[in-house]
Structures are given as structure tokens and as C-alpha cells.
Amino acid sequence: MAHARAADTAMILVTNNEGWSGVSCTAQALATGERAMDAIEAGIRLVEADERVRTVGRGGWPNILGEVELDAAIMDGDTRRTGAVGALKGFAHPISIARAVLERLPHELLAGDGAARFARDIGAERSENLTEDSAAAWRRWVDANVSGEARHRWPEGPLEAHCRRAVDPERGRDTTVFLALDANGSIASGVSTSGWAWKHPGRLGDSPVIGAGSYADSRHGAAACTGAGEMAIRCATARSVVLCMRMGMSVEEAVNEAARDLATLEGGLVSRVTVHAIDAAGEHAVAAVNAEAPLHHWLWRGGDTVPSQHPVREVGSGLL
Ligand code: ASP
């Protein structure tokens, strides 16, 4: 499947705000000839451990009950095996547990208590992921948004109305997304997130849903999304981008097509999504739909000394 190529054709594409603490590690790993899967996992583990990143791993925003539920997925573009975990509580590195699902189980996705059970069984590192700071931010949100009888009975009672008012305190800073092409021509994708702040318990975003939040195929390329996962799920965005490339589109045309599709959605949470993609030739494209603030991404190519930051193109509805 993979073919030999010079190490300087390796590359990675990483989200900006969430990815910076892992991007150099992944770049260095690829520069020394490591496999895309290994390089991605190593970089994402650093982001998951970094409490300053408020939307991934320890320190991530909790759900509406104040519990941190984490989502992650990894995909090997050579075999198209995937591993994903959703609504996972109490573990430090969802990306590594996702990888263990890929390597050790006949399944592709585990969620909730079952995912935690598997994590315990394999001896995964435990972690109290709710930091004091995130707990305080959540408490302020509850105090400001839940009143009267509902607050008195909290957290009993229906959550539906409260979820509709849940807004991420750091709009535009969300999932960490890593897409890599290694020196052997293998492509992999990895994503990890605490998801939408104050979400309904058990809510899975696009990140653990392979084909929505990420997809990798070494023959063609890889894609992954940040932003409102509900939209990427409805459009199966990541798989769509890779399929468009398979059907002959350039990576840029494929991302534009996915953005056009997202922009036609109606109802539900129609909010910002950023689509990231690379192809098997080492080209890339990133486009934001309805961005609420200027966004950036990291890019590193074999031969670069360090990863560099680039602005994300906003496509809005101009492509319709
Ligand atoms: N896509 C993620 C989710 O919906 C979070 C984000 O990137 O904004 O859970």
C-alpha cells in the first residue's frame, strides 16, 4: 500500500489553538521517519495533557452536569481501520484508548461506560479531568443560566431547555485535529476533544464518528473537522472530502464541495465548521464555514525546521 518516498515529502496539518503544544513533537517524529499513526498519537497526547487547552483532555470544558466527557478517534489510512471513543470519563489519553480499540478489538467505536471499562481493562492512565478553573467556569454558567425551581432541583429535572443556551466560552477553539503523511506515503488522522461546553450528558460530537469528524485513506488523502460537530455528522463531511478526491477532485475542490454542502444545511445547530484536508501528494486545503473569528492552522513539511502558522480561508456562503 504505502510506497517509499523521500523523508522530505512527509507533512502534517494541525489545528491552531488546540494543536500548538503537540505539533512540534509530531513534526519531529515524522522528520525522523516515524509512522504517521505514531507521530499523530504522540502529538495529540501532549495536547490532551496540556491544561491550557480548554477543549481537549484534562482541563476541557465539562458537560451540563459538570462532568468532563471526552471524544477521540484515530484512523490508519493504509488499512482503513479506525478506533474511537466517545463520552469517556476519567482517563488521561482518549487518543491512545482509541488506538487500542483499533488494534485490540474487533470494533471501531466504544462509548460511555463501555469505553471506560475497556480503558480500565488495558490499564490506561486515569485522570481527574475537571480542573478547578473549568469547574468554576461551569459553576458561573449554571448560576447565570439556571434559575428558580430548576436551580433548586439541579441536576434533577429535564436538561433540554438548558442545553439550548449552552455556548462554548471560547468560540473557535475546539477539537485538536492532526492529519499526517509520513515518509512511506502512509496517511493517518487523529482528533481529540471535550466537545461542546455544557453539552447534554452522552452527547457525541463528530470527533468519535468516523467519516464525520475525520477520515484517512492513504490512496487519496485525509480530512478532519472542528466546530459544531452536529453539522459535520449531518454531512458526513470528512468522508465526503476524501471521496471527492477519490472521484478526481483536487484537495481544494474537495474541501470547497464539502463546505458548499455544509452551507446548505437548515435547522439544528447550524454554526461554524472548519474543514481540514491533505492529499496523497502532500497538498493541503483548509476552509471555514461561518467562522466567528479569524482562524489559523499549522503546517509542517519535511525539510522545514519548524511548523508554520497560516490563516484559514473563510468561505461563508459565497460558494453557494
Ligand atoms: N467538533 C467538536 C464537537 O462538536 C468540537 C469542536 O471542534 O468545536 O464536539
XYZ file of C-alpha atoms and ligand atoms in Angstrom:
329
model
C 0.000 0.000 0.000
C 2.469 2.595 1.163
C 5.311 3.372 -1.198
C 8.846 4.534 -0.419
C 9.413 8.244 -0.766
C 11.927 10.787 0.463
C 11.507 11.827 4.110
C 11.157 15.425 2.988
C 7.761 14.715 1.450
C 6.265 13.968 4.873
C 3.824 16.589 6.137
C 1.335 17.447 8.849
C -1.624 19.756 9.070
C -2.814 20.666 12.569
C -5.438 22.989 14.047
C -4.074 26.152 15.535
C -5.230 26.994 19.024
C -5.646 23.447 20.181
C -2.698 21.871 18.410
C 0.303 24.020 19.162
C 1.540 22.036 22.142
C 1.787 18.851 20.042
C 2.647 19.990 16.541
C 6.438 20.192 17.006
C 6.565 16.729 18.535
C 4.646 15.262 15.581
C 6.832 17.144 13.079
C 9.988 15.876 14.727
C 8.693 12.313 14.768
C 7.877 12.459 11.048
C 11.249 14.043 10.285
C 12.964 11.064 11.869
C 10.905 8.630 9.809
C 8.252 7.602 12.336
C 4.918 6.282 11.104
C 2.074 8.769 10.710
C -0.036 6.902 13.306
C 2.727 7.041 15.932
C 3.587 10.664 15.205
C -0.048 11.746 15.482
C -0.696 9.866 18.701
C 2.432 11.346 20.329
C 1.430 14.904 19.399
C -2.184 14.581 20.493
C -1.154 13.106 23.857
C 0.720 16.340 24.567
C -2.353 18.411 23.731
C -4.537 16.186 25.918
C -2.148 16.698 28.836
C -1.959 20.470 28.394
C -4.473 22.067 30.775
C -4.205 25.380 28.950
C -6.099 23.823 26.046
C -9.632 24.160 27.364
C -11.353 21.934 24.819
C -9.197 18.787 24.820
C -8.300 16.254 27.525
C -7.621 17.343 31.093
C -8.842 20.904 31.614
C -11.501 20.532 28.878
C -14.947 22.023 29.413
C -17.390 19.722 31.246
C -20.915 18.795 30.214
C -24.005 20.434 31.679
C -23.667 18.310 34.836
C -20.055 19.354 35.392
C -18.552 16.057 34.162
C -15.769 16.012 31.557
C -16.711 13.611 28.755
C -14.026 13.155 26.111
C -14.214 12.069 22.458
C -11.321 10.919 20.237
C -10.610 8.937 17.073
C -7.643 7.734 15.072
C -7.615 6.215 11.582
C -4.908 4.290 9.749
C -5.191 5.216 6.080
C -3.283 2.102 4.954
C -5.770 -0.405 6.358
C -8.706 1.974 6.907
C -9.032 0.536 10.405
C -10.389 3.054 12.877
C -10.577 3.340 16.636
C -12.774 5.787 18.505
C -14.058 6.523 21.992
C -16.959 8.776 22.940
C -18.243 10.287 26.192
C -15.270 8.767 28.020
C -14.822 9.853 31.649
C -11.800 9.626 33.926
C -8.863 8.882 31.602
C -5.898 10.993 30.548
C -5.397 9.985 26.915
C -8.502 9.182 24.881
C -6.407 9.137 21.687
C -4.382 6.171 22.977
C -7.522 4.345 24.114
C -8.984 4.966 20.639
C -5.829 3.472 19.158
C -6.157 0.455 21.427
C -9.739 -0.023 20.172
C -8.293 -0.069 16.647
C -5.519 -2.510 17.488
C -7.074 -4.797 20.089
C -10.802 -5.078 19.468
C -12.961 -6.248 16.579
C -14.882 -2.955 16.996
C -14.354 0.599 15.787
C -16.151 2.759 18.404
C -16.805 2.440 22.150
C -18.803 4.952 24.180
C -19.563 5.824 27.795
C -19.250 3.172 30.493
C -18.177 0.532 27.982
C -15.316 2.721 26.778
C -14.261 3.315 30.402
C -14.446 -0.412 31.105
C -12.109 -1.120 28.162
C -9.746 1.674 29.301
C -9.573 0.076 32.764
C -9.007 -3.374 31.279
C -5.978 -2.229 29.287
C -4.550 -0.287 32.250
C -4.956 3.143 30.632
C -3.783 6.103 32.711
C -6.578 7.542 34.832
C -7.113 11.251 35.314
C -9.444 13.662 37.097
C -10.058 15.810 34.037
C -12.166 18.527 35.668
C -9.732 21.244 36.725
C -10.665 23.873 39.339
C -10.719 26.516 36.695
C -13.100 24.614 34.394
C -15.320 23.736 37.357
C -15.507 27.421 38.300
C -16.412 28.416 34.721
C -19.135 25.773 34.666
C -20.486 26.922 38.047
C -20.668 30.517 36.787
C -22.599 29.322 33.744
C -25.058 27.357 35.904
C -25.537 30.343 38.225
C -26.172 32.662 35.285
C -28.402 30.340 33.260
C -30.319 28.081 35.605
C -32.756 29.907 37.800
C -35.503 29.397 40.365
C -37.019 25.979 40.735
C -34.653 24.381 38.208
C -31.545 25.501 40.132
C -33.117 24.372 43.385
C -33.586 20.853 41.966
C -30.357 20.845 39.925
C -29.217 18.487 38.440
C -32.606 16.700 38.590
C -35.203 17.637 36.005
C -35.156 17.964 32.219
C -31.968 19.398 30.745
C -33.335 20.136 27.291
C -34.026 23.850 27.703
C -30.654 24.488 29.360
C -28.740 22.746 26.566
C -30.182 25.173 24.085
C -28.448 28.017 25.945
C -25.089 26.264 26.198
C -22.387 28.220 24.388
C -18.688 27.436 24.386
C -16.859 30.173 26.352
C -14.004 30.117 23.813
C -15.711 30.140 20.440
C -13.457 28.937 17.658
C -11.106 26.888 19.855
C -12.167 23.301 19.913
C -11.079 19.880 18.675
C -7.428 19.154 18.114
C -7.070 17.788 14.592
C -3.880 16.126 13.257
C -3.543 14.906 9.656
C -0.218 13.365 8.655
C 1.519 11.924 5.608
C 4.689 10.036 6.503
C 7.859 9.267 4.561
C 6.415 5.911 3.442
C 3.329 7.528 1.947
C 1.045 6.384 4.756
C -1.655 8.808 5.822
C -3.369 8.933 9.216
C -5.851 11.179 11.001
C -6.354 11.818 14.714
C -8.790 14.014 16.635
C -9.467 14.611 20.333
C -11.874 16.935 22.148
C -14.007 17.561 25.213
C -16.670 18.670 22.723
C -19.230 21.382 23.111
C -19.051 23.039 26.532
C -22.064 22.312 28.790
C -23.346 19.683 26.332
C -26.059 17.172 27.237
C -24.588 14.117 29.010
C -23.841 11.408 26.468
C -23.734 13.799 23.537
C -21.240 12.608 20.936
C -19.845 15.173 18.563
C -18.384 14.472 15.151
C -14.960 13.560 16.548
C -15.698 9.935 17.506
C -17.917 9.461 14.438
C -15.549 8.270 11.725
C -16.463 9.812 8.392
C -17.952 12.883 10.060
C -15.125 14.320 12.179
C -12.202 12.554 10.492
C -11.272 10.078 7.772
C -7.996 8.855 6.247
C -7.198 6.811 3.155
C -3.528 6.566 2.126
C -4.515 6.233 -1.544
C -6.176 9.649 -1.642
C -5.855 11.798 1.483
C -7.395 12.640 4.821
C -9.811 15.183 6.247
C -10.993 16.297 9.674
C -13.286 18.939 11.113
C -13.580 21.347 14.009
C -16.619 23.345 15.054
C -20.220 22.300 15.526
C -19.987 18.533 15.202
C -23.698 18.256 14.630
C -23.175 19.759 11.159
C -20.269 17.512 10.198
C -22.292 14.469 11.305
C -25.235 15.517 9.129
C -22.991 15.930 6.061
C -20.560 13.056 6.789
C -18.036 15.747 5.968
C -14.635 14.084 6.389
C -15.510 11.021 4.326
C -17.134 13.249 1.703
C -13.905 15.206 1.236
C -11.866 12.019 0.759
C -14.490 10.544 -1.577
C -14.433 13.717 -3.686
C -10.661 13.336 -4.016
C -11.132 9.707 -4.994
C -13.549 10.819 -7.690
C -10.872 13.100 -9.138
C -11.199 16.461 -7.393
C -8.156 18.321 -6.090
C -7.922 18.678 -2.316
C -9.048 22.288 -2.599
C -12.045 21.422 -4.794
C -12.991 18.628 -2.392
C -12.904 20.936 0.634
C -14.934 23.539 -1.254
C -17.529 20.920 -2.167
C -17.836 19.858 1.490
C -18.120 23.498 2.556
C -20.869 24.077 -0.016
C -22.739 21.066 1.340
C -22.431 22.290 4.957
C -23.653 25.744 3.961
C -26.950 24.296 2.656
C -27.976 22.713 5.981
C -31.100 24.050 7.627
C -32.254 23.849 11.238
C -30.468 22.331 14.185
C -27.176 23.819 15.247
C -26.082 25.474 12.034
C -22.867 27.062 13.212
C -19.211 27.289 12.241
C -17.261 24.296 10.931
C -13.660 24.273 9.671
C -12.674 21.543 7.221
C -9.010 20.484 7.055
C -7.614 18.167 4.372
C -4.396 16.806 2.890
C -3.887 14.658 -0.190
C -1.505 11.834 -1.031
C 0.744 14.213 -2.992
C 1.284 16.425 0.062
C -1.078 19.253 -0.920
C -3.494 20.682 1.620
C -6.578 22.891 1.966
C -8.437 24.360 4.939
C -11.722 26.260 4.792
C -14.007 27.676 7.459
C -17.776 27.889 7.033
C -19.393 30.727 9.022
C -16.257 31.400 11.094
C -16.953 33.739 14.006
C -13.332 34.847 14.374
C -10.125 34.674 12.313
C -8.704 31.128 12.479
C -5.275 29.681 11.761
C -3.739 26.276 11.217
C -0.243 24.801 11.478
C 1.604 23.284 8.556
C 4.907 21.438 8.553
C 6.584 19.802 5.568
C 9.668 17.601 5.612
C 12.655 19.930 5.289
C 11.011 22.741 7.294
C 12.860 23.442 10.506
C 9.692 24.296 12.433
C 5.934 24.210 11.771
C 4.467 27.485 10.485
C 1.114 29.129 11.109
C -1.265 30.128 8.303
C -4.637 31.860 8.170
C -7.704 29.732 7.416
C -9.733 30.729 4.358
C -13.316 31.733 5.213
C -15.750 30.523 2.586
C -19.011 31.553 4.254
C -21.880 31.033 1.872
C -20.017 32.621 -1.045
C -19.580 29.213 -2.648
C -23.266 28.501 -2.924
N -16.328 19.224 16.713
C -16.320 19.143 18.137
C -17.651 18.688 18.641
O -18.656 19.055 18.071
C -15.959 20.366 18.880
C -15.403 21.469 18.088
O -14.426 21.253 17.371
O -15.933 22.597 18.182
O -17.680 18.009 19.632
